[in-house]
Coordinates of C-alpha atoms in Angstrom, one line a residue:
Chain F
M1 CA -67.9 -34.4 18.6
P2 CA -67.1 -37.4 16.5
K3 CA -65.5 -40.3 18.2
E4 CA -61.8 -40.6 17.8
E5 CA -60.6 -43.4 15.6
P6 CA -57.9 -45.6 17.0
L7 CA -54.5 -45.6 15.3
L8 CA -54.3 -49.4 15.5
R9 CA -57.1 -51.9 15.9
V10 CA -56.1 -55.5 16.5
R11 CA -58.7 -58.2 16.5
R12 CA -58.4 -61.9 17.5
L13 CA -54.7 -62.1 16.6
A14 CA -53.2 -65.5 16.9
R15 CA -49.9 -67.1 16.2
I16 CA -49.6 -70.9 16.4
F17 CA -46.3 -72.7 15.9
G18 CA -47.0 -76.2 14.6
S19 CA -49.7 -77.8 12.5
G20 CA -52.5 -76.5 14.6
C21 CA -55.9 -78.1 15.1
S22 CA -59.5 -77.2 16.0
K23 CA -58.9 -77.7 19.7
C24 CA -55.7 -75.6 19.9
T25 CA -57.3 -72.5 21.4
S26 CA -59.8 -74.3 23.7
C27 CA -57.3 -76.5 25.4
T28 CA -54.6 -73.8 26.0
G29 CA -54.6 -70.5 27.9
P30 CA -54.4 -69.2 31.4
L31 CA -57.1 -71.6 32.8
T32 CA -55.2 -74.7 31.7
G33 CA -51.9 -73.0 32.5
T34 CA -50.2 -74.1 29.3
N35 CA -49.8 -72.9 25.7
I36 CA -49.1 -76.4 24.3
C37 CA -52.1 -78.0 22.6
S38 CA -52.5 -81.5 24.2
Y39 CA -54.0 -82.9 20.9
C40 CA -51.6 -81.8 18.2
H41 CA -48.7 -80.5 20.4
S42 CA -48.7 -77.1 18.6
I43 CA -47.5 -74.1 20.6
V44 CA -50.2 -71.4 20.8
A45 CA -47.9 -68.4 21.3
C46 CA -50.8 -66.0 21.4
A47 CA -54.5 -66.2 20.5
G48 CA -57.5 -64.0 20.6
V49 CA -55.6 -60.9 21.3
S50 CA -57.7 -57.8 20.6
F51 CA -57.0 -54.2 21.6
D52 CA -57.2 -50.6 20.3
L53 CA -54.3 -48.2 20.4
Y54 CA -54.9 -44.4 20.0
A55 CA -52.5 -41.9 18.6
G56 CA -50.1 -40.4 21.2
E57 CA -50.8 -43.3 23.6
I58 CA -48.3 -45.7 25.1
L59 CA -49.6 -49.1 25.6
G60 CA -47.7 -51.5 27.9
V61 CA -47.7 -55.3 27.5
V62 CA -46.6 -57.2 30.6
G63 CA -46.4 -60.9 31.4
E64 CA -43.9 -63.6 32.2
S65 CA -41.5 -65.1 29.7
G66 CA -43.3 -67.2 27.2
S67 CA -46.6 -65.4 27.7
G68 CA -46.6 -64.3 24.0
K69 CA -45.7 -60.6 24.4
S70 CA -42.9 -60.6 21.9
T71 CA -44.8 -62.8 19.5
L72 CA -47.6 -60.3 19.5
V73 CA -45.3 -57.4 18.5
Q74 CA -43.4 -59.6 16.0
C75 CA -46.6 -60.4 14.2
L76 CA -47.5 -56.7 14.1
Y77 CA -44.1 -55.8 12.7
F78 CA -44.2 -58.7 10.2
D79 CA -41.2 -60.4 11.6
S80 CA -43.3 -63.5 12.1
P81 CA -46.5 -64.3 10.1
A82 CA -49.8 -64.2 12.2
T83 CA -51.8 -67.4 12.0
A84 CA -55.1 -65.7 12.3
G85 CA -56.6 -62.3 13.1
E86 CA -56.8 -58.9 11.7
A87 CA -55.0 -55.6 12.3
Y88 CA -56.2 -52.2 10.9
F89 CA -53.6 -49.5 10.9
K90 CA -54.8 -45.9 10.4
A91 CA -51.7 -44.9 8.5
Y92 CA -52.1 -47.7 6.0
K93 CA -55.1 -47.3 3.6
D94 CA -56.8 -45.2 6.4
G95 CA -57.3 -48.3 8.5
Q96 CA -59.7 -49.8 6.0
A97 CA -57.6 -52.9 5.0
N98 CA -56.3 -55.7 7.1
M99 CA -52.6 -55.1 7.1
L100 CA -51.8 -58.7 8.1
A101 CA -53.3 -59.9 4.8
C102 CA -51.5 -57.5 2.4
S103 CA -48.7 -58.5 0.0
V104 CA -45.0 -58.8 1.1
Q105 CA -44.2 -55.6 -0.8
E106 CA -46.9 -53.7 1.1
K107 CA -45.7 -55.2 4.4
R108 CA -42.2 -54.0 3.6
Y109 CA -43.5 -50.6 2.8
I110 CA -45.4 -50.4 6.2
R111 CA -42.4 -51.7 8.1
H112 CA -40.0 -49.1 6.6
H113 CA -42.3 -46.1 6.2
L114 CA -44.8 -46.4 9.0
M115 CA -43.2 -48.3 11.9
G116 CA -40.1 -48.5 14.0
M117 CA -38.9 -51.3 16.1
V118 CA -36.4 -51.5 19.0
Y119 CA -35.4 -55.0 19.9
Q120 CA -34.2 -56.3 23.2
N121 CA -31.0 -57.4 21.6
P122 CA -29.3 -54.7 19.5
Q123 CA -27.8 -57.4 17.3
Q124 CA -31.3 -58.1 16.0
G125 CA -32.1 -54.5 15.2
L126 CA -28.7 -53.3 14.0
K127 CA -26.3 -54.6 11.3
L128 CA -23.2 -54.6 13.3
D129 CA -21.0 -54.5 10.2
F130 CA -22.6 -51.3 9.0
T131 CA -21.6 -48.0 10.7
A132 CA -24.0 -46.3 13.1
G133 CA -24.8 -43.8 10.4
G134 CA -25.2 -46.6 7.8
N135 CA -27.7 -48.3 10.0
I136 CA -29.9 -45.2 10.2
A137 CA -29.3 -44.7 6.4
E138 CA -30.7 -48.2 5.8
K139 CA -34.1 -47.2 7.0
L140 CA -34.0 -43.9 5.1
L141 CA -32.8 -45.6 1.9
A142 CA -35.5 -48.2 2.2
A143 CA -37.9 -45.3 2.3
G144 CA -36.4 -43.9 -0.9
I145 CA -34.1 -41.1 0.1
Y146 CA -31.1 -41.2 -2.2
H147 CA -29.2 -38.1 -1.2
V148 CA -26.1 -38.7 0.9
G149 CA -26.1 -35.2 2.4
Q150 CA -29.7 -35.4 3.5
I151 CA -29.1 -38.9 4.9
R152 CA -26.1 -37.7 6.9
R153 CA -27.9 -34.6 8.2
R154 CA -30.9 -36.7 9.4
A155 CA -28.6 -39.3 10.9
A156 CA -26.7 -36.7 12.8
E157 CA -29.9 -35.1 14.0
L158 CA -31.2 -38.5 15.3
L159 CA -27.9 -39.4 17.0
Q160 CA -27.9 -36.1 18.7
C161 CA -31.4 -36.6 19.8
T162 CA -30.5 -40.0 21.3
E163 CA -27.3 -38.7 22.9
V164 CA -24.8 -40.7 20.8
P165 CA -21.7 -38.6 20.3
L166 CA -21.5 -37.4 16.6
E167 CA -17.9 -38.4 16.2
R168 CA -19.0 -42.0 16.5
M169 CA -21.4 -41.8 13.6
D170 CA -19.0 -43.5 11.2
H171 CA -17.9 -46.2 13.6
L172 CA -19.2 -49.7 13.8
P173 CA -21.8 -50.4 16.5
R174 CA -19.9 -53.6 17.2
F175 CA -17.5 -51.6 19.2
F176 CA -20.2 -49.6 21.1
S177 CA -21.3 -50.3 24.7
G178 CA -24.7 -52.0 25.2
G179 CA -26.4 -48.8 26.2
M180 CA -25.0 -46.9 23.2
Q181 CA -26.0 -49.7 20.8
Q182 CA -29.5 -49.4 22.2
R183 CA -29.6 -45.7 21.6
V184 CA -28.4 -46.2 18.0
Q185 CA -31.3 -48.7 17.6
I186 CA -33.7 -46.1 18.9
A187 CA -32.4 -43.5 16.5
K188 CA -32.8 -46.0 13.7
A189 CA -36.4 -46.8 14.7
L190 CA -37.3 -43.1 14.7
A191 CA -35.5 -42.4 11.3
N192 CA -38.7 -41.9 9.2
N193 CA -40.8 -40.3 11.9
P194 CA -43.0 -43.4 12.1
P195 CA -46.5 -43.0 13.5
L196 CA -46.0 -46.3 15.5
V197 CA -43.0 -47.6 17.4
F198 CA -42.5 -50.9 19.1
L199 CA -40.2 -51.3 22.1
D200 CA -39.4 -54.9 23.0
E201 CA -37.8 -55.2 26.4
V202 CA -35.5 -52.3 25.6
T203 CA -33.9 -52.0 29.0
T204 CA -33.4 -55.6 29.8
G205 CA -29.8 -56.5 29.9
L206 CA -28.6 -52.9 30.6
D207 CA -27.2 -52.0 34.0
V208 CA -29.5 -49.9 36.2
S209 CA -28.0 -46.4 35.6
V210 CA -27.9 -47.0 31.8
Q211 CA -31.5 -48.3 32.1
A212 CA -32.6 -45.1 33.7
R213 CA -30.9 -43.0 31.0
V214 CA -32.5 -45.0 28.2
L215 CA -35.9 -44.8 29.8
D216 CA -35.4 -41.0 30.3
L217 CA -34.6 -40.7 26.7
I218 CA -37.6 -42.6 25.5
K219 CA -39.9 -40.5 27.8
K220 CA -38.3 -37.3 26.5
L221 CA -38.6 -38.3 22.8
Q222 CA -42.2 -39.4 23.4
R223 CA -43.1 -36.0 24.8
K224 CA -41.2 -34.1 22.1
L225 CA -42.4 -36.1 19.1
G226 CA -45.8 -37.3 20.4
L227 CA -44.9 -40.9 19.6
T228 CA -47.4 -43.7 19.8
M229 CA -45.7 -46.8 21.2
I230 CA -46.3 -50.3 22.3
V231 CA -43.9 -51.1 25.1
I232 CA -43.2 -54.7 26.1
S233 CA -41.6 -55.5 29.4
H234 CA -41.7 -57.9 32.2
D235 CA -40.5 -55.1 34.5
L236 CA -43.5 -53.3 36.1
G237 CA -41.2 -50.4 37.0
V238 CA -40.7 -49.7 33.3
I239 CA -44.4 -50.1 32.6
R240 CA -45.3 -47.7 35.5
L241 CA -42.8 -45.1 34.2
L242 CA -43.7 -45.2 30.5
T243 CA -47.2 -46.4 29.8
N244 CA -50.7 -45.0 30.1
R245 CA -52.5 -48.3 29.5
V246 CA -51.5 -51.9 30.0
L247 CA -52.3 -55.4 28.7
V248 CA -51.5 -58.2 31.0
M249 CA -50.7 -61.5 29.2
K250 CA -50.5 -65.1 30.4
S251 CA -50.1 -68.3 28.4
G252 CA -50.8 -66.4 25.1
R253 CA -54.0 -64.6 26.3
V254 CA -54.8 -61.2 27.5
V255 CA -56.0 -61.7 31.1
E256 CA -56.5 -58.1 32.1
T257 CA -56.4 -54.6 30.5
G258 CA -56.8 -51.1 32.0
L259 CA -55.1 -47.9 33.0
T260 CA -51.6 -48.6 34.2
D261 CA -52.2 -46.9 37.6
Q262 CA -55.4 -48.8 38.1
I263 CA -53.9 -52.2 37.3
L264 CA -50.9 -51.6 39.5
E265 CA -52.9 -50.3 42.4
D266 CA -55.9 -52.6 42.1
P267 CA -55.2 -55.7 40.1
Q268 CA -58.3 -57.9 39.5
H269 CA -57.0 -61.1 37.9
P270 CA -55.2 -63.5 40.2
Y271 CA -52.2 -63.6 37.9
T272 CA -51.9 -59.8 37.8
Q273 CA -52.2 -59.8 41.6
L274 CA -49.3 -62.2 41.8
L275 CA -47.3 -60.1 39.3
V276 CA -47.9 -56.9 41.3
S277 CA -47.3 -58.5 44.7
S278 CA -44.0 -59.9 43.5
M279 CA -42.7 -56.5 42.4
L280 CA -39.6 -55.5 44.2
Chain P
M1 CA -13.6 -66.8 -47.3
L2 CA -13.6 -70.6 -47.4
K3 CA -15.8 -72.4 -44.9
K4 CA -13.7 -74.3 -42.3
K5 CA -14.0 -78.0 -42.0
I6 CA -16.5 -79.0 -39.3
Q7 CA -15.2 -81.4 -36.7
S8 CA -17.0 -84.7 -37.2
G9 CA -18.7 -86.7 -34.4
Y10 CA -20.2 -83.6 -32.8
N11 CA -23.7 -82.1 -33.1
F12 CA -23.8 -78.6 -34.7
A13 CA -22.5 -76.2 -32.1
F14 CA -21.4 -79.0 -29.8
L15 CA -24.5 -79.1 -27.6
D16 CA -27.3 -81.6 -28.3
E17 CA -30.6 -80.1 -29.5
Q18 CA -32.5 -80.8 -26.2
S19 CA -29.9 -78.8 -24.3
K20 CA -30.1 -75.9 -26.8
K21 CA -33.9 -76.0 -26.5
E22 CA -33.7 -75.7 -22.7
I23 CA -31.3 -72.8 -22.9
R24 CA -33.4 -71.0 -25.5
R25 CA -36.5 -71.4 -23.3
R26 CA -34.6 -69.9 -20.4
T27 CA -33.3 -67.1 -22.6
L28 CA -36.9 -66.3 -23.7
K29 CA -37.9 -66.0 -20.1
A30 CA -34.9 -63.9 -19.3
V31 CA -35.8 -61.5 -22.1
A32 CA -39.4 -61.4 -20.9
I33 CA -38.3 -60.3 -17.4
P34 CA -35.4 -57.9 -17.9
G35 CA -32.7 -58.2 -15.3
Y36 CA -34.2 -61.2 -13.6
Q37 CA -31.8 -64.2 -13.2
V38 CA -33.3 -67.3 -14.7
P39 CA -31.8 -70.6 -13.4
F40 CA -30.9 -73.1 -16.1
A41 CA -29.4 -76.5 -16.4
S42 CA -25.8 -75.7 -17.1
R43 CA -24.1 -78.4 -19.2
E44 CA -20.6 -79.9 -19.1
L45 CA -18.4 -78.4 -21.8
P46 CA -14.9 -79.1 -22.9
I47 CA -13.7 -76.0 -21.0
A48 CA -13.9 -75.6 -17.2
R49 CA -16.9 -73.9 -15.5
G50 CA -16.1 -70.3 -14.8
W51 CA -14.1 -69.9 -18.0
G52 CA -16.9 -68.5 -20.0
T53 CA -19.2 -71.5 -20.1
G54 CA -22.3 -69.5 -19.5
G55 CA -21.7 -67.2 -22.4
L56 CA -20.6 -70.2 -24.5
Q57 CA -23.8 -72.1 -23.9
L58 CA -25.8 -69.1 -24.9
T59 CA -23.8 -68.7 -28.0
M60 CA -24.1 -72.4 -28.9
S61 CA -27.8 -72.3 -28.5
L62 CA -28.2 -69.2 -30.6
I63 CA -25.7 -69.7 -33.4
G64 CA -26.9 -70.7 -36.9
P65 CA -24.8 -71.6 -40.0
D66 CA -25.2 -68.1 -41.4
D67 CA -24.0 -66.3 -38.4
I68 CA -20.8 -64.3 -38.3
L69 CA -19.1 -64.8 -35.0
K70 CA -16.7 -62.5 -33.0
V71 CA -15.3 -63.5 -29.6
I72 CA -13.4 -61.0 -27.4
D73 CA -11.8 -61.1 -24.0
Q74 CA -11.4 -57.7 -22.2
G75 CA -11.8 -56.1 -25.6
S76 CA -9.1 -58.1 -27.3
D77 CA -9.7 -60.8 -30.0
D78 CA -6.4 -62.4 -29.5
V79 CA -6.4 -63.4 -25.9
V80 CA -6.3 -67.1 -24.9
N81 CA -9.8 -67.3 -23.6
A82 CA -11.3 -65.7 -26.7
V83 CA -9.1 -67.7 -29.1
N84 CA -10.1 -71.0 -27.5
I85 CA -13.8 -70.3 -27.5
R86 CA -13.7 -69.0 -31.1
K87 CA -11.8 -72.2 -32.2
L88 CA -14.3 -74.5 -30.4
L89 CA -17.3 -72.7 -32.0
A90 CA -15.7 -72.6 -35.4
Q91 CA -14.7 -76.2 -35.4
T92 CA -18.2 -77.4 -34.3
T93 CA -20.2 -75.1 -36.5
G94 CA -18.1 -74.1 -39.4
V95 CA -19.4 -70.5 -39.2
R96 CA -17.4 -67.6 -40.5
T97 CA -15.5 -65.6 -37.7
T98 CA -14.5 -62.0 -37.8
E99 CA -12.7 -59.4 -35.7
D100 CA -14.9 -56.6 -37.2
T101 CA -17.6 -55.5 -34.7
R102 CA -19.7 -54.0 -37.5
E103 CA -19.7 -57.3 -39.4
A104 CA -20.5 -59.8 -36.6
T105 CA -24.0 -60.9 -36.0
L106 CA -23.2 -62.7 -32.8
I107 CA -20.5 -61.4 -30.4
Q108 CA -19.4 -63.2 -27.3
T109 CA -17.6 -61.0 -24.8
R110 CA -15.7 -61.2 -21.6
H111 CA -15.9 -58.0 -19.5
R112 CA -16.2 -55.4 -22.4
I113 CA -18.7 -54.0 -24.8
P114 CA -17.1 -53.2 -28.2
E115 CA -16.4 -49.5 -28.8
E116 CA -18.2 -49.4 -32.2
P117 CA -22.0 -48.9 -31.9
L118 CA -24.0 -52.1 -32.1
E119 CA -27.3 -52.5 -34.0
D120 CA -30.6 -54.3 -33.8
W121 CA -29.4 -57.3 -35.9
Q122 CA -26.6 -58.0 -33.6
I123 CA -26.6 -59.9 -30.2
L124 CA -24.0 -59.4 -27.6
V125 CA -23.4 -62.4 -25.2
F126 CA -21.6 -61.7 -21.9
Q127 CA -19.7 -64.2 -19.8
V128 CA -20.6 -63.6 -16.2
P129 CA -18.6 -64.9 -13.2
Y130 CA -20.9 -63.7 -10.4
P131 CA -24.5 -63.0 -11.5
E132 CA -25.8 -61.9 -8.1
P133 CA -25.4 -58.2 -7.4
L134 CA -26.5 -58.6 -3.8
R135 CA -23.7 -61.1 -3.0
R136 CA -21.6 -58.3 -1.7
V137 CA -24.1 -57.7 1.1
E138 CA -25.8 -61.1 1.6
P139 CA -24.1 -64.5 1.4
S140 CA -27.3 -66.6 1.4
E141 CA -28.9 -67.4 -2.0
V142 CA -32.3 -68.0 -0.4
K143 CA -32.2 -64.5 1.1
T144 CA -31.0 -62.7 -2.0
R145 CA -33.8 -64.3 -4.0
E146 CA -36.3 -63.1 -1.4
M147 CA -34.7 -59.6 -1.5
H148 CA -35.1 -59.5 -5.3
A149 CA -38.7 -60.7 -5.0
E150 CA -39.5 -57.9 -2.6
A151 CA -37.3 -55.4 -4.5
D152 CA -35.5 -54.9 -1.2
Y153 CA -32.3 -53.3 -2.2
S154 CA -31.7 -51.1 0.9
R155 CA -28.6 -53.1 2.0
L156 CA -26.9 -52.6 -1.3
W157 CA -27.7 -48.9 -1.1
V158 CA -26.2 -48.8 2.4
Y159 CA -23.0 -50.5 1.0
L160 CA -22.8 -47.6 -1.5
Y161 CA -23.5 -45.0 1.2
E162 CA -20.7 -46.5 3.4
D163 CA -18.3 -46.4 0.4
I164 CA -19.0 -42.7 0.0
V165 CA -18.6 -42.1 3.8
R166 CA -15.3 -44.0 3.9
W167 CA -13.7 -43.0 0.6
G168 CA -15.6 -40.0 -0.6
E169 CA -16.8 -41.8 -3.7
I170 CA -18.2 -45.1 -4.8
T171 CA -15.2 -47.4 -5.3
I172 CA -16.9 -50.1 -7.3
G173 CA -15.0 -50.2 -10.6
A174 CA -16.2 -53.1 -12.7
Q175 CA -19.5 -54.9 -11.9
Y176 CA -21.3 -51.7 -11.1
P177 CA -24.8 -52.5 -10.0
V178 CA -27.6 -51.3 -12.3
M179 CA -31.4 -51.1 -12.0
V180 CA -33.1 -52.7 -15.0
N181 CA -36.5 -51.5 -16.1
G182 CA -37.1 -49.9 -12.7
R183 CA -37.5 -53.4 -11.1
Y184 CA -34.5 -55.7 -10.8
V185 CA -31.0 -54.7 -9.7
M186 CA -28.6 -56.5 -12.0
D187 CA -24.9 -57.2 -12.2
P188 CA -23.7 -56.1 -15.7
S189 CA -20.8 -58.6 -15.5
P190 CA -17.4 -57.1 -14.7
V191 CA -17.5 -54.5 -17.5
P192 CA -15.8 -51.2 -16.7
R193 CA -18.1 -48.4 -15.6
W194 CA -17.3 -46.9 -19.1
D195 CA -19.6 -49.5 -20.7
V196 CA -22.5 -49.4 -18.3
P197 CA -24.3 -46.4 -19.8
R198 CA -24.3 -48.2 -23.1
L199 CA -26.7 -50.8 -21.8
N200 CA -29.4 -48.2 -21.4
M201 CA -32.0 -47.9 -24.2
A202 CA -29.7 -49.8 -26.6
E203 CA -30.5 -51.1 -30.0
T204 CA -29.0 -54.5 -29.3
L205 CA -30.1 -57.5 -27.3
Y206 CA -27.7 -58.2 -24.4
L207 CA -27.7 -61.7 -23.0
F208 CA -25.8 -62.7 -19.9
G209 CA -24.8 -66.2 -19.0
A210 CA -23.2 -67.5 -15.8
G211 CA -22.2 -71.2 -16.4
R212 CA -20.8 -72.0 -12.9
E213 CA -23.6 -70.2 -11.1
K214 CA -26.2 -71.5 -13.7
R215 CA -28.0 -68.3 -14.4
I216 CA -29.2 -66.5 -17.6
Y217 CA -30.4 -62.9 -17.6
A218 CA -31.0 -60.3 -20.3
V219 CA -31.4 -56.7 -21.2
P220 CA -33.7 -56.5 -24.2
P221 CA -33.3 -53.6 -26.7
H222 CA -34.9 -50.2 -25.6
T223 CA -34.8 -51.1 -21.9
R224 CA -34.0 -48.6 -19.1
V225 CA -30.8 -49.5 -17.4
E226 CA -29.8 -47.0 -14.6
S227 CA -26.7 -47.1 -12.5
L228 CA -27.4 -46.9 -8.8
Q229 CA -26.4 -43.4 -7.7
F230 CA -27.1 -40.8 -5.1
S231 CA -28.5 -37.5 -6.3
D232 CA -25.5 -35.6 -4.7
Y233 CA -23.0 -38.3 -5.8
P234 CA -23.9 -39.1 -9.4
F235 CA -22.5 -42.1 -11.3
Q236 CA -19.3 -41.4 -13.1
V237 CA -17.4 -43.3 -15.8
E238 CA -13.6 -43.6 -15.9
D239 CA -11.9 -40.3 -16.6
F240 CA -9.4 -40.3 -19.5
T241 CA -9.1 -36.6 -20.0
G242 CA -5.7 -35.6 -21.3
K243 CA -4.9 -39.2 -22.3
Q244 CA -5.0 -40.8 -25.7
C245 CA -4.3 -44.2 -27.3
D246 CA -0.6 -44.5 -28.1
L247 CA -1.3 -46.5 -31.2
C248 CA -4.3 -44.9 -32.9
G249 CA -4.6 -41.6 -31.0
S250 CA -8.2 -42.2 -29.9
T251 CA -9.4 -39.9 -27.1
D252 CA -12.9 -41.3 -26.7
A253 CA -12.3 -45.0 -26.1
Y254 CA -11.7 -47.0 -23.0
L255 CA -8.0 -47.1 -22.4
D256 CA -5.7 -49.7 -20.9
E257 CA -2.7 -48.4 -18.9
I258 CA 0.6 -50.0 -19.7
I259 CA 3.6 -49.3 -17.5
D260 CA 7.0 -49.8 -19.1
D261 CA 9.1 -52.2 -17.1
V262 CA 12.4 -50.4 -17.7
T263 CA 11.6 -46.7 -17.7
G264 CA 8.4 -46.9 -15.6
A265 CA 6.7 -44.6 -18.2
R266 CA 2.9 -44.9 -18.5
R267 CA 1.3 -45.5 -21.9
Y268 CA -2.3 -45.9 -22.8
T269 CA -3.8 -48.1 -25.6
C270 CA -7.4 -48.9 -26.6
S271 CA -8.7 -51.8 -24.8
D272 CA -10.8 -52.7 -27.9
T273 CA -8.0 -54.0 -30.2
A274 CA -10.2 -54.5 -33.2
Y275 CA -11.4 -50.9 -33.0
C276 CA -7.8 -49.6 -32.6
A277 CA -6.6 -51.6 -35.6
K278 CA -9.5 -50.4 -37.7
R279 CA -8.7 -46.7 -36.8
R280 CA -5.0 -47.2 -37.6
Q281 CA -5.9 -48.8 -41.0
L282 CA -8.2 -46.0 -41.9
K283 CA -5.5 -43.5 -41.0
E284 CA -3.0 -45.3 -43.1
E285 CA -5.4 -45.3 -46.1
A286 CA -6.2 -41.7 -45.6
G287 CA -2.4 -41.0 -45.6
K288 CA -1.9 -42.9 -48.9
N289 CA -4.8 -41.1 -50.5
A290 CA -3.6 -37.6 -49.5

């Protein structure tokens, strides 16, 4: 049997804020405990991040604030340009071309057709002045569907899927509760059936009962649609519930990877041990 | 017709030759990239910015002594903006002016395209108040330029979608956004929807000038110009079925609605006054001959 090809291959991804110098990567990282280069004072948000993601898999990324988790995903979703590194995405040119090096038009195409993103803060992912339906329409229109009837049918289907009452489809998300805004955001991210979805701290800032419902929903959708996801969280509970495999990050580097159960039961790296032992 | 006396002390067509050269260069670039807004160094003129200075500068840089000039404002030759611009150009160039669309080589217009068909030896210059079609959805110029560069028009589309959701139709009357040559979304200046289809695959060169916003753009002849529309909500022009011009009886021209102050009765007349006058004259002559 031929070996399965990963959906996404990321190699040595780095994002440096500032001028950057040749010593940036060697003098930052978990060993030095900082991500600020002592020579040029650039911030090394993440560096040398490599991993494979297979179709249907959910990969968790954990780490403290400032460990580079969000930067990693922002680079992959083209919100922020990567300083170095390569990423090969099976859905784009059959994984033959480095998607981080393609043109802005191609990046836009990948973003709108092949990826979905749910941000921690719904204000980032939604246009609060557009209706809930309009927000979903934006993604569909960007993918070239110019038929109002079709757009509305798809939007209704997605809102039903994410348990947003249909009568609120033509209301502004500005007047929605946090949990409902988050569900609209999930609906938007799923609009084009993207092969890859990023979830960046989706439940942070929601109260516990709403958190549970959103997690439940994600789990359900994942089973139903066979989604491939990268889930970022500092909450190990969320990671345990959702993910199959996990990357642990500290000071912009991956310090440990493995199966979620394995990492949570038997952490090897001192930082992971600290993280697991401080779990409530 | 006698040539009018040229005002002394001014260069031909008011602008100095270097300024004209600059504007012509920008115009060539605009023609080369249909629908793309080319920035230009907008000059000070004896009329205020925003009163047709963009169109005026284009006209001044294009006009030659043999041109025959027509200037209209909302279809009319006799409105104050058109009269003043025509006077300024006539005084500084001495060219012949006309009201006849079929005679003019250069037509400067505010917010209308003349009813009579234009041909390849004519140029139509539009005065544009707001050249940026994305301004409705994005206030930042830096961002709108980026959106044009990436051909990212989804937010404008969402605006149209929401219009349909809220009102059951697209409510944009004038300034209906169009896609030029399959690449750039363009603001056709505030012409009524009626005029928009006439930009498509036309014989004439259309030039657009925005003086205050310092932008020139163009639709060269035989260029595709498509109104943004949904497949289930097609673009529609204004509907004048059952109405006709009170003066010339035309049923296939863009009509202005006039409400009588006393009786409250509605009348309609052609917005293109030269076209209306020509039709009336032809009718009169036909009546005499009969």
